[in-house]
Short mmCIF file of C-alpha atoms in Angstrom, two decimals:
data_model
loop_
_atom_site.label_atom_id
_atom_site.label_comp_id
_atom_site.label_asym_id
_atom_site.label_seq_id
_atom_site.Cartn_x
_atom_site.Cartn_y
_atom_site.Cartn_z
CA HIS J 1453 17.85 119.71 146.68
CA LYS J 1454 15.36 121.83 144.93
CA ASP J 1455 14.43 124.08 147.94
CA TRP J 1456 18.09 125.11 148.50
CA PRO J 1457 19.90 128.34 147.22
CA GLU J 1458 22.39 127.83 144.53
CA TRP J 1459 25.32 128.49 146.24
CA MET J 1460 24.65 125.77 149.03
CA GLY J 1461 25.34 123.18 146.37
CA THR J 1462 28.58 124.60 145.45
CA ILE J 1463 30.56 125.58 148.74
CA ASP J 1464 32.09 122.67 150.79
CA PHE J 1465 32.79 122.24 154.49
CA SER J 1466 36.24 123.76 154.19
CA GLY J 1467 34.92 127.03 152.31
CA LEU J 1468 32.27 127.30 155.03
CA LYS J 1469 34.81 127.32 157.78
CA LEU J 1470 36.70 129.96 156.25
CA LYS J 1471 33.61 132.16 155.67
CA LEU J 1472 32.69 131.79 159.25
CA LEU J 1473 36.31 132.54 160.33
CA SER J 1474 36.52 135.66 158.18
CA SER J 1475 33.22 136.92 159.52
CA ILE J 1476 34.42 136.57 162.93
CA VAL J 1477 37.62 138.23 162.16
CA ALA J 1478 35.57 141.22 160.38
CA ILE J 1479 33.45 141.63 163.70
CA SER J 1480 36.60 141.63 165.81
CA ALA J 1481 38.27 144.25 163.79
CA ILE J 1482 35.09 146.42 164.06
CA GLN J 1483 35.09 146.06 167.82
CA VAL J 1484 39.08 147.10 167.94
CA LEU J 1485 38.19 150.05 165.59
CA LYS J 1486 35.53 150.96 167.85
CA ALA J 1487 37.86 150.62 170.97
CA PHE J 1488 40.38 152.84 169.03
CA MET J 1489 37.75 155.61 168.47
CA ASN J 1490 36.97 155.87 172.02
CA LEU J 1491 40.60 155.93 173.43
CA ASP J 1492 39.63 158.40 176.24
CA ASN J 1493 37.23 155.91 177.92
CA ILE J 1494 39.10 152.50 177.45
CA SER J 1495 42.24 151.33 179.49
CA ASP J 1496 45.33 150.43 178.02
CA ARG J 1497 44.85 146.89 179.37
CA ASN J 1498 41.55 146.32 177.53
CA LEU J 1499 42.91 147.64 174.52
CA THR J 1500 45.62 145.34 174.45
CA TRP J 1501 43.27 142.39 175.12
CA LEU J 1502 41.20 143.42 172.06
CA VAL J 1503 44.20 143.75 169.82
CA GLY J 1504 45.48 140.43 171.03
CA ILE J 1505 42.44 138.52 170.57
CA HIS J 1506 41.69 139.95 167.17
CA LEU J 1507 45.55 138.99 166.26
CA LEU J 1508 44.66 135.44 167.69
CA PHE J 1509 41.53 135.12 165.32
CA VAL J 1510 43.47 136.49 162.41
CA GLY J 1511 46.48 134.08 163.11
CA SER J 1512 44.12 131.02 163.45
CA GLY J 1513 42.28 132.00 160.01
CA VAL J 1514 45.62 132.08 158.19
CA ILE J 1515 46.71 128.78 159.93
CA LEU J 1516 43.23 127.03 159.01
CA ALA J 1517 43.61 128.46 155.37
CA LEU J 1518 47.21 126.93 155.05
CA THR J 1519 46.09 123.75 156.57
CA ASP J 1520 43.26 123.43 154.09
CA ARG J 1521 45.41 124.48 151.23
CA ILE J 1522 48.02 121.69 152.26
CA ALA J 1523 45.25 119.06 152.66
CA GLU J 1524 44.04 119.63 149.21
CA GLY J 1525 47.52 119.23 147.62
CA GLY J 1526 47.85 122.94 146.66
CA LYS J 1527 44.89 122.59 144.13
CA ALA J 1528 42.86 125.57 145.51
CA GLY J 1529 40.96 127.42 142.95
CA LYS J 1530 40.82 124.88 140.09
#
């Protein structure tokens, strides 16, 4: 479409999912870093939850990337 940016024609649904999930992981990492910088005012339980949720996001991103790679037949990047 002539009104769309150039990159919108080159990215597929799988790539868009991975970009969205990597943005969520980055936001989660910033929240965990902010909590570590403020250790005096945060409880151990809250810190554990923040780290656990961040690791959950990272793990789901890795699993999603692997399933997309397997679904493509290992032809990523070609």
